[in-house]
Tab-separated table of C-alpha atoms in Angstrom:
chain	number	residue	atom	x	y	z
N	1	ASN	CA	-0.634	18.898	7.899
N	2	ALA	CA	1.897	16.325	8.755
N	3	GLY	CA	1.582	13.196	7.064
N	4	VAL	CA	2.041	9.348	8.395
N	5	MET	CA	5.065	8.603	9.979
N	6	GLN	CA	7.098	5.945	10.718
N	7	ASN	CA	10.342	4.985	13.025
N	8	PRO	CA	12.717	4.032	12.932
N	9	ARG	CA	13.097	4.305	8.955
N	10	HIS	CA	16.013	1.233	9.233
N	11	LEU	CA	15.760	-1.316	11.431
N	12	VAL	CA	18.383	-3.901	11.916
N	13	ARG	CA	18.099	-7.454	14.022
N	14	ARG	CA	20.064	-10.305	14.472
N	15	ARG	CA	17.869	-13.530	14.531
N	16	GLY	CA	16.017	-13.978	17.691
N	17	GLN	CA	15.801	-10.164	18.572
N	18	GLU	CA	12.594	-8.163	18.693
N	19	ALA	CA	11.909	-5.689	16.192
N	20	ARG	CA	9.280	-2.808	17.128
N	21	LEU	CA	7.742	-0.807	14.420
N	22	ARG	CA	6.153	2.646	15.263
N	23	CYS	CA	3.625	4.632	13.113
N	24	SER	CA	1.964	7.972	13.999
N	25	PRO	CA	-1.135	8.616	11.546
N	26	MET	CA	-2.376	11.704	9.874
N	27	LYS	CA	-3.845	14.444	12.295
N	28	GLY	CA	-7.872	13.345	12.497
N	29	HIS	CA	-7.130	9.805	11.214
N	30	SER	CA	-8.051	7.255	13.655
N	31	HIS	CA	-7.701	4.123	11.218
N	32	VAL	CA	-4.657	2.222	10.916
N	33	TYR	CA	-3.448	-0.301	8.512
N	34	TRP	CA	-0.001	-2.431	8.704
N	35	TYR	CA	1.298	-3.822	5.129
N	36	ARG	CA	4.344	-5.977	4.293
N	37	GLN	CA	6.386	-5.717	1.154
N	38	LEU	CA	8.546	-8.445	0.537
N	39	PRO	CA	11.548	-8.144	-1.830
N	40	GLU	CA	10.015	-8.889	-5.584
N	41	GLU	CA	6.394	-8.789	-3.924
N	42	GLY	CA	3.486	-6.782	-3.831
N	43	LEU	CA	2.035	-5.213	-0.428
N	44	LYS	CA	0.308	-7.780	1.606
N	45	PHE	CA	-2.159	-6.575	4.188
N	46	MET	CA	-1.493	-7.320	7.485
N	47	VAL	CA	-3.657	-5.852	10.131
N	48	TYR	CA	-6.343	-3.087	10.695
N	49	LEU	CA	-6.833	-1.396	13.975
N	50	GLN	CA	-8.855	1.371	15.417
N	51	LYS	CA	-8.303	3.174	18.916
N	52	GLU	CA	-7.712	0.482	21.390
N	53	ASN	CA	-9.180	-2.453	18.992
N	54	ILE	CA	-7.866	-4.580	16.336
N	55	ILE	CA	-10.535	-5.446	13.677
N	56	ASP	CA	-9.089	-7.054	11.255
N	57	GLU	CA	-5.715	-9.177	11.790
N	58	SER	CA	-6.577	-11.900	8.942
N	59	GLY	CA	-3.061	-11.053	7.319
N	60	MET	CA	-0.794	-11.621	10.284
N	61	PRO	CA	1.067	-14.490	10.884
N	62	LYS	CA	0.028	-16.617	13.748
N	63	GLU	CA	2.829	-16.497	15.698
N	64	ARG	CA	5.204	-13.793	16.552
N	65	PHE	CA	3.545	-10.694	15.173
N	66	SER	CA	1.513	-8.816	17.431
N	67	ALA	CA	0.220	-4.720	16.895
N	68	GLU	CA	-1.922	-2.492	18.940
N	69	PHE	CA	-2.994	1.066	18.736
N	70	PRO	CA	-3.314	2.632	22.248
N	71	LYS	CA	-5.697	5.461	23.304
N	72	GLU	CA	-2.567	7.422	23.474
N	73	GLY	CA	0.847	6.978	21.281
N	74	PRO	CA	1.918	5.184	18.132
N	75	SER	CA	0.541	2.288	16.614
N	76	ILE	CA	3.027	-0.393	17.241
N	77	LEU	CA	3.760	-3.734	15.253
N	78	ARG	CA	6.082	-5.946	17.339
N	79	ILE	CA	7.775	-8.729	16.023
N	80	GLN	CA	9.376	-11.429	18.255
N	81	GLN	CA	12.152	-13.840	17.859
N	82	VAL	CA	12.908	-12.486	14.393
N	83	VAL	CA	13.868	-14.511	11.607
N	84	ARG	CA	15.484	-14.091	7.917
N	85	GLY	CA	12.074	-14.346	6.105
N	86	ASP	CA	10.706	-11.577	8.218
N	87	SER	CA	13.514	-9.205	6.418
N	88	ALA	CA	11.134	-7.203	4.097
N	89	ALA	CA	9.867	-3.148	4.014
N	90	TYR	CA	6.434	-2.679	6.776
N	91	PHE	CA	4.440	0.100	5.493
N	92	CYS	CA	1.783	1.830	7.746
N	93	ALA	CA	-1.380	3.372	6.232
N	94	SER	CA	-4.101	5.853	7.903
N	95	SER	CA	-7.268	6.660	6.927
N	96	PRO	CA	-9.850	9.190	8.334
N	97	PRO	CA	-13.424	7.804	9.515
N	98	ALA	CA	-15.287	7.095	6.394
N	99	GLY	CA	-18.238	5.257	5.204
N	100	VAL	CA	-18.527	2.794	1.969
N	101	TRP	CA	-14.916	3.614	1.148
N	102	ALA	CA	-11.382	4.883	2.593
N	103	GLU	CA	-8.682	5.966	0.895
N	104	GLN	CA	-5.255	5.267	2.832
N	105	TYR	CA	-1.938	7.384	2.847
N	106	PHE	CA	0.569	5.583	3.598
N	107	GLY	CA	4.192	6.463	5.631
N	108	PRO	CA	7.492	6.060	4.039
N	109	GLY	CA	7.801	2.565	5.524
N	110	THR	CA	10.807	0.456	8.030
N	111	ARG	CA	12.695	-1.354	6.340
N	112	LEU	CA	13.591	-4.227	8.549
N	113	THR	CA	16.710	-6.381	7.990
N	114	VAL	CA	17.506	-9.542	9.895
N	115	THR	CA	21.116	-10.549	9.884
M	1	THR	CA	-9.465	-14.365	-2.093
M	2	GLN	CA	-9.741	-11.426	-4.076
M	3	LEU	CA	-6.776	-11.292	-6.583
M	4	LEU	CA	-5.633	-8.016	-8.672
M	5	GLU	CA	-3.553	-8.829	-11.690
M	6	GLN	CA	-1.904	-6.065	-13.231
M	7	SER	CA	-0.104	-5.573	-16.719
M	8	PRO	CA	2.555	-5.154	-18.003
M	9	GLN	CA	4.787	-6.010	-15.055
M	10	PHE	CA	7.453	-3.962	-16.698
M	11	LEU	CA	7.232	-1.037	-19.295
M	12	SER	CA	10.096	0.648	-20.982
M	13	ILE	CA	9.318	3.607	-23.275
M	14	GLN	CA	10.694	6.497	-24.775
M	15	GLU	CA	9.696	10.163	-23.589
M	16	GLY	CA	6.253	11.549	-25.463
M	17	GLU	CA	4.889	8.099	-25.837
M	18	ASN	CA	1.625	7.068	-24.474
M	19	LEU	CA	1.116	4.056	-22.425
M	20	THR	CA	-1.640	2.021	-20.570
M	21	VAL	CA	-1.375	-0.157	-17.440
M	22	TYR	CA	-4.013	-2.257	-16.983
M	23	CYS	CA	-5.845	-4.014	-13.587
M	24	ASN	CA	-8.069	-7.062	-13.687
M	25	SER	CA	-10.148	-8.998	-11.481
M	26	SER	CA	-12.750	-11.501	-11.282
M	27	SER	CA	-14.006	-9.717	-8.041
M	28	VAL	CA	-15.962	-6.864	-7.588
M	29	PHE	CA	-14.285	-3.796	-5.743
M	30	SER	CA	-16.369	-0.987	-3.843
M	31	SER	CA	-13.147	1.660	-5.246
M	32	LEU	CA	-10.184	1.036	-6.644
M	33	GLN	CA	-7.142	3.460	-6.091
M	34	TRP	CA	-3.831	3.844	-7.819
M	35	TYR	CA	-0.546	4.280	-6.241
M	36	ARG	CA	2.825	5.700	-7.429
M	37	GLN	CA	5.708	4.432	-5.466
M	38	GLU	CA	9.396	5.764	-5.825
M	39	PRO	CA	12.243	3.060	-4.430
M	40	GLY	CA	12.583	3.466	-0.548
M	41	GLU	CA	9.648	5.414	0.035
M	42	GLY	CA	5.624	4.600	0.645
M	43	PRO	CA	2.734	4.570	-2.397
M	44	VAL	CA	1.554	8.053	-2.968
M	45	LEU	CA	-1.822	7.850	-3.523
M	46	LEU	CA	-2.768	9.444	-7.124
M	47	VAL	CA	-6.556	8.765	-7.355
M	48	THR	CA	-9.607	6.895	-6.215
M	49	VAL	CA	-12.456	5.629	-8.374
M	50	VAL	CA	-15.599	4.308	-6.878
M	51	THR	CA	-18.411	4.417	-9.492
M	52	GLY	CA	-18.554	1.507	-11.965
M	53	GLY	CA	-17.800	3.535	-15.845
M	54	GLU	CA	-16.020	6.503	-13.623
M	55	VAL	CA	-13.389	8.294	-15.526
M	56	LYS	CA	-10.943	10.599	-13.645
M	57	LYS	CA	-8.084	12.739	-15.077
M	58	LEU	CA	-5.157	14.097	-13.224
M	59	LYS	CA	-2.933	16.151	-15.893
M	60	ARG	CA	-1.455	13.966	-18.165
M	61	LEU	CA	-2.932	10.809	-16.371
M	62	THR	CA	-6.499	9.551	-17.081
M	63	PHE	CA	-8.123	7.066	-15.055
M	64	GLN	CA	-10.481	4.538	-15.661
M	65	PHE	CA	-13.071	2.280	-13.549
M	66	GLY	CA	-14.677	-0.492	-15.212
M	67	ASP	CA	-18.425	-0.622	-15.632
M	68	ALA	CA	-18.749	-3.703	-13.574
M	69	ARG	CA	-15.869	-2.327	-10.950
M	70	LYS	CA	-13.939	-5.396	-11.888
M	71	ASP	CA	-11.193	-3.738	-13.630
M	72	SER	CA	-9.328	-0.036	-14.016
M	73	SER	CA	-6.895	1.339	-16.197
M	74	LEU	CA	-4.407	3.803	-15.880
M	75	HIS	CA	-3.532	5.655	-18.886
M	76	ILE	CA	-0.425	8.408	-19.065
M	77	THR	CA	-0.155	10.632	-22.452
M	78	ALA	CA	3.323	11.744	-23.434
M	79	ALA	CA	5.015	9.883	-20.736
M	80	GLN	CA	7.871	12.007	-19.301
M	81	PRO	CA	11.013	10.758	-17.704
M	82	GLY	CA	9.551	12.093	-14.061
M	83	ASP	CA	7.103	9.790	-14.495
M	84	THR	CA	9.352	6.722	-13.945
M	85	GLY	CA	8.259	4.586	-11.036
M	86	LEU	CA	6.011	1.882	-9.735
M	87	TYR	CA	2.531	2.005	-10.743
M	88	LEU	CA	0.268	0.197	-8.052
M	89	CYS	CA	-3.688	-0.664	-8.270
M	90	ALA	CA	-5.374	-1.359	-4.931
M	91	GLY	CA	-8.805	-2.798	-4.530
M	92	ASP	CA	-11.080	-2.105	-1.534
M	93	GLY	CA	-13.454	-5.294	-1.289
M	94	GLY	CA	-15.883	-3.842	1.123
M	95	THR	CA	-16.786	-7.125	2.760
M	96	SER	CA	-13.665	-5.982	5.110
M	97	TYR	CA	-13.179	-2.542	5.641
M	98	GLY	CA	-10.140	-1.360	4.944
M	99	LYS	CA	-8.260	-4.374	4.095
M	100	LEU	CA	-6.884	-3.399	0.623
M	101	THR	CA	-5.765	-6.057	-2.141
M	102	PHE	CA	-2.836	-5.020	-4.124
M	103	GLY	CA	-1.623	-5.714	-7.682
M	104	GLN	CA	1.715	-6.799	-8.228
M	105	GLY	CA	2.608	-3.463	-9.773
M	106	THR	CA	4.016	-2.226	-12.852
M	107	ILE	CA	7.509	-0.722	-12.931
M	108	LEU	CA	7.490	2.265	-15.378
M	109	THR	CA	10.899	3.578	-17.265
M	110	VAL	CA	10.565	6.736	-19.615
M	111	HIS	CA	13.617	7.277	-21.021
M	112	PRO	CA	14.287	10.514	-22.390
């Protein structure tokens, strides 16, 4: 059973360009989460999605960031007009449908560097 | 805002020693997870604790959830160099399903 897959693993963008990060959840998992890990900081929640629905985007910056999880295909985290402060590791996690609590399984991350 | 404080932030010990990492909060969590993260990789789930007072063992690792579900600890017996890594606790507040709050992490180094 393949784990959570993310690509690319490393992404370099110049200031002002767009970054698109992809995440394929584990087989059978319908919930996707994105987290950001800044240098010297812990993991911070960004957004929680189910198929075709954004459930909780309270951790997303108000501008330039968007996320989707279409009916078919991977989840996409999109960052428009990147700035140096966007340089970080972005992790995707997935979990199966669950009741009161859920265990999240993480992908290897995409390391974004903005030059 | 729910916060999780992990201590110590850094831990450097010799092979064979025991250690404990703490994860504390003033908030109640529905569940709490412990992860281990290697450089350049994503966090790997070690355990989930759900019930107050729960104790789970994974070989030389013992995880405990506080009675009030506000704190947790990770104890490693006879540490080995292979235990070196970043250990993270994360709590599911229950009010926002799936929104994990992470501690800052404990960087453990075990010297041979």
